[in-house]
PDB file of C-alpha atoms in Angstrom:
ATOM      1  CA  MET F   1      43.747  -9.557  22.540  1.00 57.00           C
ATOM      2  CA  PHE F   2      46.939 -11.405  23.428  1.00 73.00           C
ATOM      3  CA  PHE F   3      45.264 -14.516  24.887  1.00 74.00           C
ATOM      4  CA  ASP F   4      42.901 -15.212  22.001  1.00 76.00           C
ATOM      5  CA  ASP F   5      44.710 -18.435  21.036  1.00 77.00           C
ATOM      6  CA  ARG F   6      43.906 -19.873  24.479  1.00 86.00           C
ATOM      7  CA  LEU F   7      47.443 -20.999  25.267  1.00 94.00           C
ATOM      8  CA  ALA F   8      47.887 -22.260  28.795  1.00 96.00           C
ATOM      9  CA  ALA F   9      49.269 -25.141  30.839  1.00 97.00           C
ATOM     10  CA  PHE F  10      47.944 -25.513  34.383  1.00 97.00           C
ATOM     11  CA  HIS F  11      49.959 -26.944  37.274  1.00 97.00           C
ATOM     12  CA  ALA F  12      52.647 -28.230  34.939  1.00 97.00           C
ATOM     13  CA  SER F  13      55.690 -30.144  36.117  1.00 97.00           C
ATOM     14  CA  ALA F  14      59.065 -28.638  35.315  1.00 97.00           C
ATOM     15  CA  ARG F  15      62.580 -29.197  36.615  1.00 97.00           C
ATOM     16  CA  ASN F  16      63.877 -25.733  35.794  1.00 98.00           C
ATOM     17  CA  ALA F  17      63.245 -22.458  33.978  1.00 97.00           C
ATOM     18  CA  GLN F  18      64.282 -23.993  30.644  1.00 97.00           C
ATOM     19  CA  ASP F  19      61.537 -26.620  30.959  1.00 98.00           C
ATOM     20  CA  VAL F  20      58.906 -23.961  31.630  1.00 98.00           C
ATOM     21  CA  ILE F  21      60.090 -21.853  28.713  1.00 98.00           C
ATOM     22  CA  HIS F  22      59.934 -24.954  26.527  1.00 98.00           C
ATOM     23  CA  ILE F  23      56.347 -25.687  27.580  1.00 98.00           C
ATOM     24  CA  GLY F  24      55.168 -22.144  26.805  1.00 97.00           C
ATOM     25  CA  SER F  25      57.241 -21.795  23.643  1.00 98.00           C
ATOM     26  CA  GLN F  26      55.860 -25.071  22.315  1.00 97.00           C
ATOM     27  CA  LEU F  27      52.295 -23.859  22.885  1.00 97.00           C
ATOM     28  CA  LEU F  28      53.116 -20.707  20.919  1.00 97.00           C
ATOM     29  CA  LEU F  29      54.909 -22.642  18.160  1.00 97.00           C
ATOM     30  CA  ASP F  30      52.085 -25.189  17.791  1.00 97.00           C
ATOM     31  CA  ALA F  31      49.633 -22.298  17.375  1.00 96.00           C
ATOM     32  CA  GLY F  32      51.840 -20.776  14.667  1.00 96.00           C
ATOM     33  CA  ASP F  33      52.381 -17.613  16.705  1.00 96.00           C
ATOM     34  CA  VAL F  34      56.185 -17.809  16.780  1.00 97.00           C
ATOM     35  CA  LYS F  35      59.029 -18.835  14.525  1.00 98.00           C
ATOM     36  CA  PRO F  36      60.933 -22.106  15.145  1.00 98.00           C
ATOM     37  CA  ASP F  37      63.894 -20.237  16.704  1.00 97.00           C
ATOM     38  CA  PHE F  38      61.721 -18.391  19.255  1.00 98.00           C
ATOM     39  CA  GLU F  39      62.548 -20.744  22.146  1.00 98.00           C
ATOM     40  CA  GLU F  40      66.280 -20.664  21.453  1.00 98.00           C
ATOM     41  CA  ASN F  41      66.259 -16.878  21.451  1.00 97.00           C
ATOM     42  CA  ILE F  42      64.107 -16.531  24.536  1.00 97.00           C
ATOM     43  CA  LEU F  43      66.595 -18.755  26.400  1.00 97.00           C
ATOM     44  CA  LYS F  44      69.536 -16.643  25.150  1.00 97.00           C
ATOM     45  CA  ARG F  45      67.811 -13.433  26.228  1.00 95.00           C
ATOM     46  CA  GLU F  46      67.012 -14.893  29.653  1.00 96.00           C
ATOM     47  CA  GLN F  47      70.760 -15.382  30.259  1.00 94.00           C
ATOM     48  CA  ASP F  48      71.530 -11.678  29.785  1.00 93.00           C
ATOM     49  CA  TYR F  49      68.220 -10.145  30.824  1.00 95.00           C
ATOM     50  CA  PRO F  50      66.497 -12.335  33.413  1.00 96.00           C
ATOM     51  CA  THR F  51      62.747 -11.986  33.876  1.00 94.00           C
ATOM     52  CA  GLY F  52      62.022 -13.287  37.377  1.00 96.00           C
ATOM     53  CA  LEU F  53      60.068 -11.021  39.719  1.00 94.00           C
ATOM     54  CA  GLU F  54      58.897 -11.245  43.289  1.00 92.00           C
ATOM     55  CA  ILE F  55      55.531  -9.621  43.627  1.00 87.00           C
ATOM     56  CA  GLY F  56      54.323  -9.798  47.185  1.00 83.00           C
ATOM     57  CA  TYR F  57      55.086 -13.344  48.284  1.00 84.00           C
ATOM     58  CA  THR F  58      54.772 -14.786  44.799  1.00 91.00           C
ATOM     59  CA  GLY F  59      57.531 -15.562  42.318  1.00 95.00           C
ATOM     60  CA  VAL F  60      56.647 -14.912  38.697  1.00 96.00           C
ATOM     61  CA  ALA F  61      58.557 -14.810  35.436  1.00 97.00           C
ATOM     62  CA  ILE F  62      57.748 -13.037  32.198  1.00 95.00           C
ATOM     63  CA  PRO F  63      60.208 -14.358  29.580  1.00 97.00           C
ATOM     64  CA  HIS F  64      60.200 -12.708  26.171  1.00 94.00           C
ATOM     65  CA  THR F  65      62.432 -11.987  23.189  1.00 92.00           C
ATOM     66  CA  ASP F  66      62.644  -9.783  20.101  1.00 93.00           C
ATOM     67  CA  SER F  67      59.647  -9.322  17.840  1.00 94.00           C
ATOM     68  CA  ARG F  68      61.546 -10.679  14.824  1.00 95.00           C
ATOM     69  CA  PHE F  69      60.980 -14.201  16.212  1.00 97.00           C
ATOM     70  CA  VAL F  70      57.199 -13.714  16.433  1.00 97.00           C
ATOM     71  CA  ASN F  71      54.506 -14.193  13.787  1.00 96.00           C
ATOM     72  CA  LYS F  72      51.512 -13.036  15.823  1.00 95.00           C
ATOM     73  CA  SER F  73      51.291 -11.261  19.167  1.00 94.00           C
ATOM     74  CA  GLN F  74      50.268 -13.707  21.857  1.00 94.00           C
ATOM     75  CA  ILE F  75      50.914 -14.645  25.490  1.00 94.00           C
ATOM     76  CA  ALA F  76      51.153 -18.168  26.883  1.00 96.00           C
ATOM     77  CA  PHE F  77      50.475 -18.840  30.572  1.00 97.00           C
ATOM     78  CA  VAL F  78      52.066 -21.661  32.578  1.00 98.00           C
ATOM     79  CA  SER F  79      51.347 -22.333  36.246  1.00 97.00           C
ATOM     80  CA  LEU F  80      53.570 -24.806  38.066  1.00 98.00           C
ATOM     81  CA  LYS F  81      53.003 -27.570  40.600  1.00 96.00           C
ATOM     82  CA  LYS F  82      56.318 -26.705  42.238  1.00 97.00           C
ATOM     83  CA  PRO F  83      58.361 -23.516  41.848  1.00 97.00           C
ATOM     84  CA  VAL F  84      61.388 -23.327  39.590  1.00 98.00           C
ATOM     85  CA  VAL F  85      64.264 -20.887  39.805  1.00 97.00           C
ATOM     86  CA  PHE F  86      64.386 -17.875  37.517  1.00 98.00           C
ATOM     87  CA  ARG F  87      66.975 -15.180  38.001  1.00 96.00           C
ATOM     88  CA  TYR F  88      65.669 -11.881  39.343  1.00 96.00           C
ATOM     89  CA  MET F  89      65.059  -9.160  36.771  1.00 93.00           C
ATOM     90  CA  ILE F  90      66.753  -6.447  38.840  1.00 91.00           C
ATOM     91  CA  ASP F  91      69.616  -8.463  40.348  1.00 92.00           C
ATOM     92  CA  ARG F  92      70.600 -11.487  38.272  1.00 88.00           C
ATOM     93  CA  ASP F  93      72.532 -12.947  41.230  1.00 92.00           C
ATOM     94  CA  LYS F  94      69.268 -13.324  43.147  1.00 95.00           C
ATOM     95  CA  ALA F  95      67.006 -16.342  42.613  1.00 96.00           C
ATOM     96  CA  VAL F  96      63.230 -16.133  42.294  1.00 96.00           C
ATOM     97  CA  GLN F  97      61.119 -19.223  42.988  1.00 97.00           C
ATOM     98  CA  ALA F  98      58.520 -18.776  40.225  1.00 97.00           C
ATOM     99  CA  THR F  99      55.165 -20.542  40.155  1.00 97.00           C
ATOM    100  CA  LEU F 100      53.456 -18.358  37.533  1.00 97.00           C
ATOM    101  CA  VAL F 101      55.020 -17.778  34.118  1.00 98.00           C
ATOM    102  CA  PHE F 102      53.741 -15.634  31.268  1.00 96.00           C
ATOM    103  CA  ILE F 103      55.684 -16.116  28.029  1.00 97.00           C
ATOM    104  CA  ILE F 104      55.262 -13.011  25.928  1.00 94.00           C
ATOM    105  CA  ALA F 105      55.476 -13.118  22.136  1.00 95.00           C
ATOM    106  CA  MET F 106      54.892  -9.665  20.649  1.00 93.00           C
ATOM    107  CA  SER F 107      55.171  -9.049  16.916  1.00 92.00           C
ATOM    108  CA  GLN F 108      55.544  -5.286  17.389  1.00 90.00           C
ATOM    109  CA  PRO F 109      58.265  -3.951  19.731  1.00 84.00           C
ATOM    110  CA  HIS F 110      55.984  -1.313  21.294  1.00 84.00           C
ATOM    111  CA  GLU F 111      53.473  -3.984  22.363  1.00 88.00           C
ATOM    112  CA  GLN F 112      55.969  -5.601  24.722  1.00 85.00           C
ATOM    113  CA  ALA F 113      56.099  -2.678  27.170  1.00 85.00           C
ATOM    114  CA  ASP F 114      52.298  -2.473  27.247  1.00 86.00           C
ATOM    115  CA  ALA F 115      51.921  -6.220  27.825  1.00 86.00           C
ATOM    116  CA  LEU F 116      54.548  -6.217  30.588  1.00 86.00           C
ATOM    117  CA  GLY F 117      52.885  -3.253  32.302  1.00 86.00           C
ATOM    118  CA  ASP F 118      49.442  -4.845  32.134  1.00 88.00           C
ATOM    119  CA  LEU F 119      50.704  -8.156  33.521  1.00 90.00           C
ATOM    120  CA  VAL F 120      52.670  -6.561  36.358  1.00 88.00           C
ATOM    121  CA  GLY F 121      49.591  -4.496  37.234  1.00 89.00           C
ATOM    122  CA  MET F 122      47.456  -7.634  37.438  1.00 92.00           C
ATOM    123  CA  LEU F 123      50.121  -9.510  39.402  1.00 91.00           C
ATOM    124  CA  SER F 124      50.205  -6.678  41.951  1.00 90.00           C
ATOM    125  CA  ASN F 125      46.648  -7.674  42.877  1.00 91.00           C
ATOM    126  CA  GLN F 126      47.014 -10.425  45.504  1.00 91.00           C
ATOM    127  CA  LYS F 127      43.483 -11.722  44.832  1.00 93.00           C
ATOM    128  CA  ALA F 128      44.295 -12.150  41.142  1.00 94.00           C
ATOM    129  CA  VAL F 129      47.533 -13.975  41.989  1.00 94.00           C
ATOM    130  CA  LYS F 130      45.726 -16.407  44.302  1.00 94.00           C
ATOM    131  CA  CYS F 131      43.150 -17.039  41.566  1.00 95.00           C
ATOM    132  CA  LEU F 132      45.903 -17.653  38.987  1.00 96.00           C
ATOM    133  CA  GLN F 133      47.594 -20.122  41.340  1.00 95.00           C
ATOM    134  CA  ALA F 134      44.330 -22.033  41.800  1.00 96.00           C
ATOM    135  CA  CYS F 135      43.304 -21.829  38.140  1.00 96.00           C
ATOM    136  CA  THR F 136      42.690 -25.182  36.422  1.00 96.00           C
ATOM    137  CA  SER F 137      40.918 -24.304  33.188  1.00 95.00           C
ATOM    138  CA  MET F 138      40.944 -21.872  30.317  1.00 93.00           C
ATOM    139  CA  GLU F 139      37.505 -20.625  31.358  1.00 94.00           C
ATOM    140  CA  MET F 140      38.804 -19.757  34.830  1.00 95.00           C
ATOM    141  CA  LEU F 141      41.875 -18.081  33.325  1.00 95.00           C
ATOM    142  CA  GLU F 142      39.771 -16.015  30.937  1.00 92.00           C
ATOM    143  CA  ALA F 143      37.573 -14.869  33.827  1.00 93.00           C
ATOM    144  CA  ILE F 144      40.620 -13.775  35.857  1.00 94.00           C
ATOM    145  CA  LEU F 145      42.162 -11.970  32.884  1.00 91.00           C
ATOM    146  CA  THR F 146      38.880 -10.289  31.973  1.00 90.00           C
ATOM    147  CA  GLU F 147      38.295  -9.151  35.565  1.00 91.00           C
ATOM    148  CA  ASN F 148      41.772  -7.607  35.540  1.00 88.00           C
ATOM    149  CA  HIS F 149      41.338  -5.980  32.127  1.00 83.00           C
ATOM    150  CA  ILE F 150      43.970  -8.109  30.393  1.00 81.00           C
ATOM    151  CA  CYS F 151      41.654  -9.579  27.761  1.00 70.00           C
TER     152      CYS F 151
END
């Protein structure tokens, strides 16, 4: 599945959305899942098509970019100690204080819609969100994702 490379950073420190994207992009790059220009292009895309969402009382972000910058389909997860601002997906003038970030790298364009749908479905479950916020290990993350049919 899309988490088989076990890419996650728990309760990371970041000053802004760019820092979070860097953390996740670096995990993906180190694993060989993305091309060197993946991060640059995800940041460009975020300017025009923001990815922040408010689901319940939780701010999340799901940054992604075109499949041509991806070697292997994968998702990196980053939880944050303190929220950072992402612009809202539906209204770019609105700020979202995100604490959970899933950086999507899909090598096939059709996979992106499926991955986004699956993640939003999981994030609509308040119990899953609370578990993700408290998560401190890959084993815990895998259990949450498995319970929610993500991996």
